[in-house]
Structure formats: structure tokens, C-alpha cells
PDB file of C-alpha atoms in Angstrom:
ATOM      1  CA  UNK C  15     -13.480  -0.723 -15.386  1.00  0.00           C
ATOM      2  CA  UNK C  16     -11.942  -4.329 -14.477  1.00  0.00           C
ATOM      3  CA  UNK C  17     -12.271  -6.171 -11.103  1.00  0.00           C
ATOM      4  CA  UNK C  18      -9.001  -7.025  -9.673  1.00  0.00           C
ATOM      5  CA  UNK C  19      -8.163 -10.387  -9.560  1.00  0.00           C
ATOM      6  CA  UNK C  20      -8.319 -11.999  -6.042  1.00  0.00           C
ATOM      7  CA  UNK C  21      -5.213 -13.944  -5.191  1.00  0.00           C
ATOM      8  CA  UNK C  22      -6.500 -15.529  -1.933  1.00  0.00           C
ATOM      9  CA  UNK C  23      -6.767 -18.733  -3.181  1.00  0.00           C
ATOM     10  CA  UNK C  24      -2.856 -19.271  -4.046  1.00  0.00           C
ATOM     11  CA  UNK C  25      -1.907 -17.244  -0.737  1.00  0.00           C
ATOM     12  CA  UNK C  26       0.190 -20.288   0.753  1.00  0.00           C
ATOM     13  CA  UNK C  27       2.106 -21.096  -2.756  1.00  0.00           C
ATOM     14  CA  UNK C  28       4.853 -18.535  -2.983  1.00  0.00           C
ATOM     15  CA  UNK C  29       5.784 -19.794  -6.763  1.00  0.00           C
ATOM     16  CA  UNK C  30       2.540 -19.427  -8.092  1.00  0.00           C
ATOM     17  CA  UNK C  31       2.109 -15.593  -6.072  1.00  0.00           C
ATOM     18  CA  UNK C  32       5.465 -14.600  -7.818  1.00  0.00           C
ATOM     19  CA  UNK C  33       4.134 -16.160 -11.662  1.00  0.00           C
ATOM     20  CA  UNK C  34       1.264 -14.184 -10.802  1.00  0.00           C
ATOM     21  CA  UNK C  35       2.772 -10.954  -9.718  1.00  0.00           C
ATOM     22  CA  UNK C  36       5.071 -11.686 -12.917  1.00  0.00           C
ATOM     23  CA  UNK C  37       2.064 -11.830 -15.113  1.00  0.00           C
ATOM     24  CA  UNK C  38      -0.253  -9.102 -13.611  1.00  0.00           C
ATOM     25  CA  UNK C  39       2.351  -6.981 -11.909  1.00  0.00           C
ATOM     26  CA  UNK C  40      -0.052  -6.972  -8.566  1.00  0.00           C
ATOM     27  CA  UNK C  41      -1.494  -9.255  -6.094  1.00  0.00           C
ATOM     28  CA  UNK C  42      -5.054  -8.433  -4.831  1.00  0.00           C
ATOM     29  CA  UNK C  43      -5.519 -10.343  -1.248  1.00  0.00           C
ATOM     30  CA  UNK C  44      -8.951  -8.962   0.564  1.00  0.00           C
ATOM     31  CA  UNK C  45      -9.012  -9.346   4.013  1.00  0.00           C
ATOM     32  CA  UNK C  46      -5.275 -10.321   4.434  1.00  0.00           C
ATOM     33  CA  UNK C  47      -4.743  -7.989   7.646  1.00  0.00           C
ATOM     34  CA  UNK C  48      -6.493  -7.950  10.991  1.00  0.00           C
ATOM     35  CA  UNK C  49      -9.404  -5.380  10.006  1.00  0.00           C
ATOM     36  CA  UNK C  50      -9.463  -4.381  13.914  1.00  0.00           C
ATOM     37  CA  UNK C  51      -5.827  -3.609  13.991  1.00  0.00           C
ATOM     38  CA  UNK C  52      -6.257  -1.207  10.351  1.00  0.00           C
ATOM     39  CA  UNK C  53      -9.277   0.499  12.055  1.00  0.00           C
ATOM     40  CA  UNK C  54      -7.413   1.088  15.260  1.00  0.00           C
ATOM     41  CA  UNK C  55      -4.883   3.196  13.066  1.00  0.00           C
ATOM     42  CA  UNK C  56      -7.454   4.909  11.227  1.00  0.00           C
ATOM     43  CA  UNK C  57      -8.839   6.116  14.815  1.00  0.00           C
ATOM     44  CA  UNK C  58      -5.390   7.621  15.535  1.00  0.00           C
ATOM     45  CA  UNK C  59      -5.731   9.381  12.045  1.00  0.00           C
ATOM     46  CA  UNK C  60      -8.898  10.294  12.759  1.00  0.00           C
ATOM     47  CA  UNK C  61      -8.224  12.180  16.159  1.00  0.00           C
ATOM     48  CA  UNK C  62      -4.597  13.883  14.511  1.00  0.00           C
ATOM     49  CA  UNK C  63      -6.839  15.262  11.712  1.00  0.00           C
ATOM     50  CA  UNK C  64      -9.283  16.662  13.667  1.00  0.00           C
ATOM     51  CA  UNK C  65      -7.003  18.080  15.677  1.00  0.00           C
ATOM     52  CA  UNK C  66      -5.458  19.974  12.704  1.00  0.00           C
ATOM     53  CA  UNK C  67      -9.127  20.999  11.480  1.00  0.00           C
ATOM     54  CA  UNK C  68      -9.205  18.459   8.637  1.00  0.00           C
ATOM     55  CA  UNK C  69     -12.239  16.361  10.507  1.00  0.00           C
ATOM     56  CA  UNK C  70     -15.581  17.901  11.612  1.00  0.00           C
ATOM     57  CA  UNK C  71     -15.553  15.089  14.297  1.00  0.00           C
ATOM     58  CA  UNK C  72     -12.846  12.907  15.681  1.00  0.00           C
ATOM     59  CA  UNK C  73     -15.657   9.781  15.706  1.00  0.00           C
ATOM     60  CA  UNK C  74     -16.204   9.996  11.982  1.00  0.00           C
ATOM     61  CA  UNK C  75     -14.639  10.811   8.431  1.00  0.00           C
ATOM     62  CA  UNK C  76     -16.516  13.350   6.870  1.00  0.00           C
ATOM     63  CA  UNK C  77     -14.239  16.087   5.814  1.00  0.00           C
ATOM     64  CA  UNK C  78     -14.482  19.693   8.017  1.00  0.00           C
ATOM     65  CA  UNK C  79     -15.740  21.094   4.844  1.00  0.00           C
ATOM     66  CA  UNK C  80     -14.949  21.894   1.048  1.00  0.00           C
ATOM     67  CA  UNK C  81     -11.863  23.025  -0.432  1.00  0.00           C
ATOM     68  CA  UNK C  82      -9.424  20.934   1.558  1.00  0.00           C
ATOM     69  CA  UNK C  83      -6.127  20.148  -0.134  1.00  0.00           C
ATOM     70  CA  UNK C  84      -2.586  18.938   0.366  1.00  0.00           C
ATOM     71  CA  UNK C  85      -0.440  21.894  -0.358  1.00  0.00           C
ATOM     72  CA  UNK C  86       3.047  22.589   0.221  1.00  0.00           C
ATOM     73  CA  UNK C  87       2.673  23.968   3.255  1.00  0.00           C
ATOM     74  CA  UNK C  88       1.036  20.761   4.638  1.00  0.00           C
ATOM     75  CA  UNK C  89       4.538  19.195   4.568  1.00  0.00           C
ATOM     76  CA  UNK C  90       5.192  21.312   7.663  1.00  0.00           C
ATOM     77  CA  UNK C  91       2.121  21.445   9.271  1.00  0.00           C
ATOM     78  CA  UNK C  92      -0.409  18.568   8.602  1.00  0.00           C
ATOM     79  CA  UNK C  93       1.610  16.132   7.607  1.00  0.00           C
ATOM     80  CA  UNK C  94       4.474  16.084  10.072  1.00  0.00           C
ATOM     81  CA  UNK C  95       1.444  15.099  12.722  1.00  0.00           C
ATOM     82  CA  UNK C  96       0.093  12.689  10.920  1.00  0.00           C
ATOM     83  CA  UNK C  97       3.969  10.698  10.402  1.00  0.00           C
ATOM     84  CA  UNK C  98       4.555  11.196  14.376  1.00  0.00           C
ATOM     85  CA  UNK C  99       2.265   8.468  14.783  1.00  0.00           C
ATOM     86  CA  UNK C 100       3.811   5.447  15.584  1.00  0.00           C
ATOM     87  CA  UNK C 101       1.141   3.186  14.543  1.00  0.00           C
ATOM     88  CA  UNK C 102       1.307   4.096  11.029  1.00  0.00           C
ATOM     89  CA  UNK C 103       4.860   2.980  11.004  1.00  0.00           C
ATOM     90  CA  UNK C 104       4.434  -0.104  12.896  1.00  0.00           C
ATOM     91  CA  UNK C 105       1.953  -1.651  10.797  1.00  0.00           C
ATOM     92  CA  UNK C 106       4.560  -2.210   7.873  1.00  0.00           C
ATOM     93  CA  UNK C 107       6.207  -4.303  10.535  1.00  0.00           C
ATOM     94  CA  UNK C 108       3.046  -6.673  11.257  1.00  0.00           C
ATOM     95  CA  UNK C 109       4.365 -10.069  11.710  1.00  0.00           C
ATOM     96  CA  UNK C 110       1.898 -11.925   8.931  1.00  0.00           C
ATOM     97  CA  UNK C 111       2.854  -9.010   6.893  1.00  0.00           C
ATOM     98  CA  UNK C 112       6.545  -9.895   6.862  1.00  0.00           C
ATOM     99  CA  UNK C 113       6.701 -13.308   6.901  1.00  0.00           C
ATOM    100  CA  UNK C 114       4.545 -13.063   3.716  1.00  0.00           C
ATOM    101  CA  UNK C 115       6.767 -10.676   1.994  1.00  0.00           C
ATOM    102  CA  UNK C 116      10.032 -12.560   2.982  1.00  0.00           C
ATOM    103  CA  UNK C 117       8.209 -15.481   1.224  1.00  0.00           C
ATOM    104  CA  UNK C 118       7.306 -13.608  -1.782  1.00  0.00           C
ATOM    105  CA  UNK C 119      10.715 -12.226  -2.425  1.00  0.00           C
ATOM    106  CA  UNK C 120      12.565 -15.320  -1.074  1.00  0.00           C
ATOM    107  CA  UNK C 121      15.171 -13.758   0.954  1.00  0.00           C
ATOM    108  CA  UNK C 122      15.631 -10.968   3.591  1.00  0.00           C
ATOM    109  CA  UNK C 123      13.870  -7.691   3.362  1.00  0.00           C
ATOM    110  CA  UNK C 124      13.823  -4.265   4.578  1.00  0.00           C
ATOM    111  CA  UNK C 125      10.907  -1.860   4.533  1.00  0.00           C
ATOM    112  CA  UNK C 126      11.723   1.359   3.229  1.00  0.00           C
ATOM    113  CA  UNK C 127      11.578   4.162   6.118  1.00  0.00           C
ATOM    114  CA  UNK C 128       9.983   6.610   3.857  1.00  0.00           C
ATOM    115  CA  UNK C 129       6.179   5.521   4.288  1.00  0.00           C
ATOM    116  CA  UNK C 130       3.482   7.297   2.888  1.00  0.00           C
ATOM    117  CA  UNK C 131       0.378   8.161   4.539  1.00  0.00           C
ATOM    118  CA  UNK C 132      -2.163   9.152   1.771  1.00  0.00           C
ATOM    119  CA  UNK C 133      -5.066  11.747   2.930  1.00  0.00           C
ATOM    120  CA  UNK C 134      -7.628  12.334   0.348  1.00  0.00           C
ATOM    121  CA  UNK C 135     -10.694  14.756   0.505  1.00  0.00           C
ATOM    122  CA  UNK C 136     -13.183  15.330  -2.107  1.00  0.00           C
ATOM    123  CA  UNK C 137     -11.448  15.663  -5.367  1.00  0.00           C
ATOM    124  CA  UNK C 138     -12.481  18.042  -8.208  1.00  0.00           C
ATOM    125  CA  UNK C 139     -10.623  15.990 -11.262  1.00  0.00           C
ATOM    126  CA  UNK C 140     -10.677  12.643 -12.511  1.00  0.00           C
ATOM    127  CA  UNK C 141      -7.858  11.336 -10.113  1.00  0.00           C
ATOM    128  CA  UNK C 142      -6.805  11.812  -6.450  1.00  0.00           C
ATOM    129  CA  UNK C 143      -3.442  10.388  -7.509  1.00  0.00           C
ATOM    130  CA  UNK C 144      -2.370  10.462 -11.240  1.00  0.00           C
ATOM    131  CA  UNK C 145      -1.394   7.731 -13.196  1.00  0.00           C
ATOM    132  CA  UNK C 146       2.499   6.863 -12.327  1.00  0.00           C
ATOM    133  CA  UNK C 147       4.908   4.103 -11.726  1.00  0.00           C
ATOM    134  CA  UNK C 148       6.941   3.857  -8.362  1.00  0.00           C
ATOM    135  CA  UNK C 149      10.141   3.283 -10.184  1.00  0.00           C
ATOM    136  CA  UNK C 150      10.048   6.851 -11.090  1.00  0.00           C
ATOM    137  CA  UNK C 151      11.524   7.691  -7.843  1.00  0.00           C
ATOM    138  CA  UNK C 152      13.193   4.326  -6.842  1.00  0.00           C
ATOM    139  CA  UNK C 153      16.072   4.384  -9.809  1.00  0.00           C
ATOM    140  CA  UNK C 154      18.340   2.008  -8.253  1.00  0.00           C
ATOM    141  CA  UNK C 155      16.447  -1.261  -7.856  1.00  0.00           C
ATOM    142  CA  UNK C 156      13.625  -2.365  -9.934  1.00  0.00           C
ATOM    143  CA  UNK C 157      12.383  -4.954  -7.332  1.00  0.00           C
ATOM    144  CA  UNK C 158      10.815  -2.792  -4.882  1.00  0.00           C
ATOM    145  CA  UNK C 159       7.352  -3.868  -4.395  1.00  0.00           C
ATOM    146  CA  UNK C 160       4.634  -1.121  -2.669  1.00  0.00           C
ATOM    147  CA  UNK C 161       1.761  -2.556  -0.425  1.00  0.00           C
ATOM    148  CA  UNK C 162      -0.880  -0.317  -0.178  1.00  0.00           C
ATOM    149  CA  UNK C 163      -3.433  -0.728   2.777  1.00  0.00           C
ATOM    150  CA  UNK C 164      -6.627   1.372   3.000  1.00  0.00           C
ATOM    151  CA  UNK C 165      -7.287   2.597   6.445  1.00  0.00           C
ATOM    152  CA  UNK C 166     -10.898   3.422   5.319  1.00  0.00           C
ATOM    153  CA  UNK C 167     -13.406   1.770   2.747  1.00  0.00           C
ATOM    154  CA  UNK C 168     -13.349   2.532  -0.619  1.00  0.00           C
ATOM    155  CA  UNK C 169     -16.431   2.215  -3.024  1.00  0.00           C
ATOM    156  CA  UNK C 170     -17.565   3.838  -6.327  1.00  0.00           C
ATOM    157  CA  UNK C 171     -18.035   7.246  -4.442  1.00  0.00           C
ATOM    158  CA  UNK C 172     -14.685   7.146  -2.495  1.00  0.00           C
ATOM    159  CA  UNK C 173     -12.464   5.204  -5.146  1.00  0.00           C
ATOM    160  CA  UNK C 174      -8.833   3.594  -3.765  1.00  0.00           C
ATOM    161  CA  UNK C 175      -6.102   2.072  -5.642  1.00  0.00           C
ATOM    162  CA  UNK C 176      -6.518   1.329  -9.441  1.00  0.00           C
ATOM    163  CA  UNK C 177      -3.644  -0.105 -11.930  1.00  0.00           C
ATOM    164  CA  UNK C 178      -3.373  -1.155 -14.986  1.00  0.00           C
ATOM    165  CA  UNK C 179      -2.946  -5.165 -15.006  1.00  0.00           C
ATOM    166  CA  UNK C 180       0.284  -5.848 -17.124  1.00  0.00           C
ATOM    167  CA  UNK C 181       1.748  -2.433 -17.571  1.00  0.00           C
ATOM    168  CA  UNK C 182       4.818  -3.649 -16.062  1.00  0.00           C
ATOM    169  CA  UNK C 183       5.931  -5.729 -18.784  1.00  0.00           C
ATOM    170  CA  UNK C 184       6.378  -2.459 -20.630  1.00  0.00           C
ATOM    171  CA  UNK C 185       9.225  -1.323 -18.627  1.00  0.00           C
ATOM    172  CA  UNK C 186       9.738   2.201 -17.415  1.00  0.00           C
ATOM    173  CA  UNK C 187       8.001   4.880 -19.122  1.00  0.00           C
ATOM    174  CA  UNK C 188       9.365   8.306 -18.619  1.00  0.00           C
ATOM    175  CA  UNK C 189       6.612  10.503 -17.115  1.00  0.00           C
ATOM    176  CA  UNK C 190       5.333  13.799 -18.840  1.00  0.00           C
ATOM    177  CA  UNK C 191       6.462  16.869 -17.122  1.00  0.00           C
ATOM    178  CA  UNK C 192       3.515  18.718 -18.443  1.00  0.00           C
ATOM    179  CA  UNK C 193       1.354  17.262 -15.972  1.00  0.00           C
ATOM    180  CA  UNK C 194       2.688  19.107 -13.071  1.00  0.00           C
ATOM    181  CA  UNK C 195       4.508  18.097  -9.732  1.00  0.00           C
ATOM    182  CA  UNK C 196       7.665  19.407  -8.344  1.00  0.00           C
ATOM    183  CA  UNK C 197       9.597  16.701 -10.444  1.00  0.00           C
ATOM    184  CA  UNK C 198       8.472  14.831 -13.155  1.00  0.00           C
ATOM    185  CA  UNK C 199       6.347  12.126 -11.899  1.00  0.00           C
ATOM    186  CA  UNK C 200       3.228  11.353 -14.245  1.00  0.00           C
ATOM    187  CA  UNK C 201       1.827   9.614 -16.717  1.00  0.00           C
ATOM    188  CA  UNK C 202      -0.754  10.527 -19.458  1.00  0.00           C
ATOM    189  CA  UNK C 203      -3.311   7.687 -19.507  1.00  0.00           C
ATOM    190  CA  UNK C 204      -6.848   9.136 -19.386  1.00  0.00           C
ATOM    191  CA  UNK C 205      -9.066   8.340 -16.207  1.00  0.00           C
ATOM    192  CA  UNK C 206     -11.273   6.327 -18.372  1.00  0.00           C
ATOM    193  CA  UNK C 207      -8.960   4.222 -19.673  1.00  0.00           C
ATOM    194  CA  UNK C 208     -10.692   0.746 -20.325  1.00  0.00           C
ATOM    195  CA  UNK C 209      -7.310  -0.754 -18.758  1.00  0.00           C
ATOM    196  CA  UNK C 210      -7.899   0.092 -15.594  1.00  0.00           C
ATOM    197  CA  UNK C 211      -8.697  -2.277 -12.791  1.00  0.00           C
ATOM    198  CA  UNK C 212      -9.935  -1.686  -9.236  1.00  0.00           C
ATOM    199  CA  UNK C 213     -12.145  -3.098  -5.999  1.00  0.00           C
ATOM    200  CA  UNK C 214     -14.283  -1.939  -3.605  1.00  0.00           C
ATOM    201  CA  UNK C 215     -11.865  -2.081  -0.655  1.00  0.00           C
ATOM    202  CA  UNK C 216     -12.228  -2.237   2.884  1.00  0.00           C
ATOM    203  CA  UNK C 217      -9.694  -1.935   6.060  1.00  0.00           C
ATOM    204  CA  UNK C 218      -7.947  -5.457   5.985  1.00  0.00           C
ATOM    205  CA  UNK C 219      -7.303  -5.740   2.412  1.00  0.00           C
ATOM    206  CA  UNK C 220      -4.151  -5.706   0.562  1.00  0.00           C
ATOM    207  CA  UNK C 221      -2.968  -4.773  -2.473  1.00  0.00           C
ATOM    208  CA  UNK C 222       0.511  -5.092  -3.642  1.00  0.00           C
ATOM    209  CA  UNK C 223       2.134  -4.173  -6.752  1.00  0.00           C
ATOM    210  CA  UNK C 224       5.610  -4.100  -8.593  1.00  0.00           C
ATOM    211  CA  UNK C 225       7.470  -0.756  -8.883  1.00  0.00           C
ATOM    212  CA  UNK C 226       7.031  -0.717 -12.999  1.00  0.00           C
ATOM    213  CA  UNK C 227       3.108  -1.281 -12.598  1.00  0.00           C
ATOM    214  CA  UNK C 228       1.191   1.907 -13.463  1.00  0.00           C
ATOM    215  CA  UNK C 229      -1.226   2.493 -10.811  1.00  0.00           C
ATOM    216  CA  UNK C 230      -2.834   5.853  -9.506  1.00  0.00           C
ATOM    217  CA  UNK C 231      -5.753   7.006  -6.954  1.00  0.00           C
ATOM    218  CA  UNK C 232      -9.390   7.198  -8.167  1.00  0.00           C
ATOM    219  CA  UNK C 233     -11.486  10.277  -7.450  1.00  0.00           C
ATOM    220  CA  UNK C 234     -13.181  10.713  -4.261  1.00  0.00           C
ATOM    221  CA  UNK C 235     -16.377  12.367  -4.891  1.00  0.00           C
ATOM    222  CA  UNK C 236     -17.596  11.715  -1.231  1.00  0.00           C
ATOM    223  CA  UNK C 237     -17.686  14.278   1.794  1.00  0.00           C
ATOM    224  CA  UNK C 238     -15.477  11.845   3.399  1.00  0.00           C
ATOM    225  CA  UNK C 239     -11.872  11.859   3.625  1.00  0.00           C
ATOM    226  CA  UNK C 240      -9.876   8.393   2.178  1.00  0.00           C
ATOM    227  CA  UNK C 241      -7.207   7.345   4.181  1.00  0.00           C
ATOM    228  CA  UNK C 242      -4.471   4.909   2.986  1.00  0.00           C
ATOM    229  CA  UNK C 243      -0.468   3.943   2.981  1.00  0.00           C
ATOM    230  CA  UNK C 244       1.818   2.772   0.947  1.00  0.00           C
ATOM    231  CA  UNK C 245       4.488   0.810   2.426  1.00  0.00           C
ATOM    232  CA  UNK C 246       7.506  -0.250   0.363  1.00  0.00           C
ATOM    233  CA  UNK C 247       9.643  -3.475   0.503  1.00  0.00           C
ATOM    234  CA  UNK C 248      12.836  -4.701  -1.013  1.00  0.00           C
ATOM    235  CA  UNK C 249      15.423  -7.069  -0.902  1.00  0.00           C
ATOM    236  CA  UNK C 250      18.438  -5.928   1.608  1.00  0.00           C
ATOM    237  CA  UNK C 251      21.079  -7.073  -1.127  1.00  0.00           C
ATOM    238  CA  UNK C 252      19.433  -4.355  -3.049  1.00  0.00           C
ATOM    239  CA  UNK C 253      20.711  -0.686  -2.908  1.00  0.00           C
ATOM    240  CA  UNK C 254      18.343   2.285  -2.182  1.00  0.00           C
ATOM    241  CA  UNK C 255      17.941   5.701  -3.140  1.00  0.00           C
ATOM    242  CA  UNK C 256      19.422   7.424   0.048  1.00  0.00           C
ATOM    243  CA  UNK C 257      16.872  10.296   0.335  1.00  0.00           C
ATOM    244  CA  UNK C 258      14.109   7.318   1.344  1.00  0.00           C
ATOM    245  CA  UNK C 259      16.016   6.793   4.740  1.00  0.00           C
ATOM    246  CA  UNK C 260      14.162  10.128   5.844  1.00  0.00           C
ATOM    247  CA  UNK C 261      10.700  10.387   6.431  1.00  0.00           C
ATOM    248  CA  UNK C 262       8.463  10.710   3.377  1.00  0.00           C
ATOM    249  CA  UNK C 263       8.367  14.076   2.157  1.00  0.00           C
ATOM    250  CA  UNK C 264      11.821  14.984   3.466  1.00  0.00           C
ATOM    251  CA  UNK C 265      13.370  17.631   4.018  1.00  0.00           C
ATOM    252  CA  UNK C 266       9.975  19.564   3.852  1.00  0.00           C
ATOM    253  CA  UNK C 267       9.088  17.354   6.483  1.00  0.00           C
ATOM    254  CA  UNK C 268      11.095  17.384   9.691  1.00  0.00           C
ATOM    255  CA  UNK C 269      13.598  14.323  10.064  1.00  0.00           C
ATOM    256  CA  UNK C 270      13.487  11.328  12.487  1.00  0.00           C
ATOM    257  CA  UNK C 271      14.736  13.457  15.435  1.00  0.00           C
ATOM    258  CA  UNK C 272      11.630  15.345  15.725  1.00  0.00           C
ATOM    259  CA  UNK C 273       8.997  12.809  13.977  1.00  0.00           C
ATOM    260  CA  UNK C 274       9.875  10.103  16.009  1.00  0.00           C
ATOM    261  CA  UNK C 275      10.494  11.603  19.497  1.00  0.00           C
ATOM    262  CA  UNK C 276       8.827  10.041  22.016  1.00  0.00           C
ATOM    263  CA  UNK C 277       8.594   6.924  20.297  1.00  0.00           C
ATOM    264  CA  UNK C 278       9.010   3.310  22.212  1.00  0.00           C
ATOM    265  CA  UNK C 279      11.565   2.265  19.650  1.00  0.00           C
ATOM    266  CA  UNK C 280      13.746   3.122  16.685  1.00  0.00           C
ATOM    267  CA  UNK C 281      13.306  -0.113  14.912  1.00  0.00           C
ATOM    268  CA  UNK C 282      10.411   1.574  12.544  1.00  0.00           C
ATOM    269  CA  UNK C 283      13.048   3.531  10.616  1.00  0.00           C
ATOM    270  CA  UNK C 284      16.405   1.714  11.240  1.00  0.00           C
ATOM    271  CA  UNK C 285      17.717   0.126   8.121  1.00  0.00           C
ATOM    272  CA  UNK C 286      19.973  -3.035   8.050  1.00  0.00           C
ATOM    273  CA  UNK C 287      23.665  -2.248   7.991  1.00  0.00           C
ATOM    274  CA  UNK C 288      24.341  -3.792   4.740  1.00  0.00           C
ATOM    275  CA  UNK C 289      21.635  -2.077   3.051  1.00  0.00           C
ATOM    276  CA  UNK C 290      23.525   0.096   0.204  1.00  0.00           C
ATOM    277  CA  UNK C 291      22.097   3.831  -0.124  1.00  0.00           C
ATOM    278  CA  UNK C 292      23.041   5.473  -3.029  1.00  0.00           C
ATOM    279  CA  UNK C 293      22.687   9.174  -3.470  1.00  0.00           C
ATOM    280  CA  UNK C 294      21.294  11.020  -6.535  1.00  0.00           C
ATOM    281  CA  UNK C 295      23.749  12.186  -8.946  1.00  0.00           C
ATOM    282  CA  UNK C 296      24.679  15.830  -8.318  1.00  0.00           C
ATOM    283  CA  UNK C 297      24.330  18.469 -11.154  1.00  0.00           C
ATOM    284  CA  UNK C 298      22.176  16.557 -13.471  1.00  0.00           C
ATOM    285  CA  UNK C 299      18.496  17.763 -15.131  1.00  0.00           C
ATOM    286  CA  UNK C 300      16.238  15.737 -13.583  1.00  0.00           C
ATOM    287  CA  UNK C 301      14.396  15.257 -16.638  1.00  0.00           C
ATOM    288  CA  UNK C 302      17.141  14.156 -18.444  1.00  0.00           C
ATOM    289  CA  UNK C 303      18.353  11.801 -16.009  1.00  0.00           C
ATOM    290  CA  UNK C 304      14.588   9.836 -16.452  1.00  0.00           C
ATOM    291  CA  UNK C 305      14.629  10.283 -19.946  1.00  0.00           C
ATOM    292  CA  UNK C 306      17.836   7.782 -19.805  1.00  0.00           C
ATOM    293  CA  UNK C 307      16.840   5.608 -17.038  1.00  0.00           C
ATOM    294  CA  UNK C 308      16.955   1.867 -17.849  1.00  0.00           C
ATOM    295  CA  UNK C 309      15.562  -0.352 -15.013  1.00  0.00           C
ATOM    296  CA  UNK C 310      17.808  -3.264 -13.272  1.00  0.00           C
ATOM    297  CA  UNK C 311      17.239  -6.726 -14.263  1.00  0.00           C
ATOM    298  CA  UNK C 312      14.171  -8.121 -12.350  1.00  0.00           C
ATOM    299  CA  UNK C 313      14.089 -11.142 -10.190  1.00  0.00           C
ATOM    300  CA  UNK C 314      10.274 -11.085  -9.737  1.00  0.00           C
ATOM    301  CA  UNK C 315       9.274 -10.428 -13.239  1.00  0.00           C
ATOM    302  CA  UNK C 316      11.868 -12.911 -14.487  1.00  0.00           C
ATOM    303  CA  UNK C 317      12.254 -12.376 -18.116  1.00  0.00           C
ATOM    304  CA  UNK C 318       8.954 -12.021 -19.041  1.00  0.00           C
ATOM    305  CA  UNK C 319       9.435  -8.017 -19.987  1.00  0.00           C
ATOM    306  CA  UNK C 320      11.722  -9.075 -22.855  1.00  0.00           C
ATOM    307  CA  UNK C 321       8.923 -11.929 -23.826  1.00  0.00           C
ATOM    308  CA  UNK C 322       6.348  -9.292 -23.976  1.00  0.00           C
TER     309      UNK C 322
END
């Protein structure tokens, strides 16, 4: 498997960063965030996961037992407890990260309120999360960039994010409905495909990637939980699917009136007034809708998709 290309050397050059994102489909920035702040979020996550029976000890990442898994009822029990942590939402507004993303986009941005917290116990399969493109759920804006932040260390035994460099140039790839999921999401990409690239990660590292970049989560063969978050950013002048105004997993997870009760501010889920929300069309077959989906022109990828 390839190693991700480190872009720390061009961190202060927005034009070179955009060129590399357009070329590779991602930017890998080890040590970009304050590791102590990321570990502080991990500590809060450990406490919650211990309280719901997923960790044996709140001071360690060791799973409470084998056979743990994210199931439909988890959206009503485990996941709301995690999403109620204000810190997992606040990190999306880290001043250094926010300024960097605005430089990368070259304009005013916002972060999708539907922030994803990934909790990966020991996995029996070849993936913790199968290969997919985020555009498979974004639909109305191509230039959405996901920031992936590991809350825990990731290595060969406890793998983290993996992606396929250059895959964004292939455009949108309709998913294989036979691979499971509530609706078609995943792509048929072997876990040993030589095109995959990854790294050993530590808290403080950042990987960001375009909505058309094929990515997934590697397997976890350890007895510890792997914790991470996906934060999605875009320009305020581009539309967003209306469902992403709600907490991730809604309507299976509760809405903000319950999730955010007792928070210090509503800033973490309040959108700029001019963001245009586009609901999913009624009465359409989702598979047929995806089969006919054509990504909007991308400013971040320029004309590279056509050239490729």
C-alpha cells in the first residue's frame, strides 16, 4: 500500500495546496492541529463510551469485549450520547483549521452541522468502512471537502483512513447496491487494491479530501477502539442537501433540541442565512437517481477531470 504524500512543505502556499488537491484528491498534514486539544476530545469520548458499556476503562481505549458493532439501535442509544459532546462539534471551528480551509477555498465557508464521529471496534472484515465517495450523499455540490481527524493513534493493526490518489479525476462512480447499507453507498474496490494509500496517524494529524475522492476505513485488528471524525466544509454560496442541517444519523438520532441541550452556544449547528438548502426529490428511486447523477463543475478540480 502506498504512503500518503505529506503536504506540510507547501502549507503556506494556497495555490500550491489547491494544485495538489486537484492532482491527488487529498492533502495530508501530520501535526497540523494542537494534539493536546484533540486528545482532550478523546478523553471525553472515552468517558461516554465507558458509560454506555463500550470501553472497559474510561482511561484506556481497550474495548469492553468482542462482538461490539454499530447497529440500527445504536443511533438511538450509543450515538446520541457521543453527539451530545459539545467538544466533538467545537473542534470543527478550530481557528487555525477554519482559517486554513477559507484560504484553500478562497472564500467564505461553513461546516455541515451533520458531523460524523466514527467508532471502529475490532473488525471481522477487510474494511471498517467500505470504499465510497462522499458525493454519493452530497448530490448538489461537488466542491465539498472532508477533514478527517483521528482522535486515536492508527497503525498497521488499527488502521485509519485510506484513499485512492487521483480517483477524484474519474468523476462520480455509481455505487454497487449489492454491498449493503440502508441505501446504495459503497464501491466494489478490493481491500488489497495496490492503488490504496494510507499512513500511520496520531492525534493532531489532518487529512482532507474532495467529495469525489474514493476512500474508506481500514480494518481494526486490535483490541482497542479507533475514534475519528469527519468534518465537511464548503462555500456558503453553494447549496447543501437539507438533511445535513440535522445531526448525523437523523431522523434515527434525535434532533438538535435534544442533542444540543445545555450547550454554551448554538453556533456549532447554526448555518449562515444565505446557504441554500435543497431537499431530496420526493417519489424517486434512489438507485435510479444516483445512476443519473452528474457532478456539478468543480472549481477546486478545475478542468482536470476532463483532461484525465
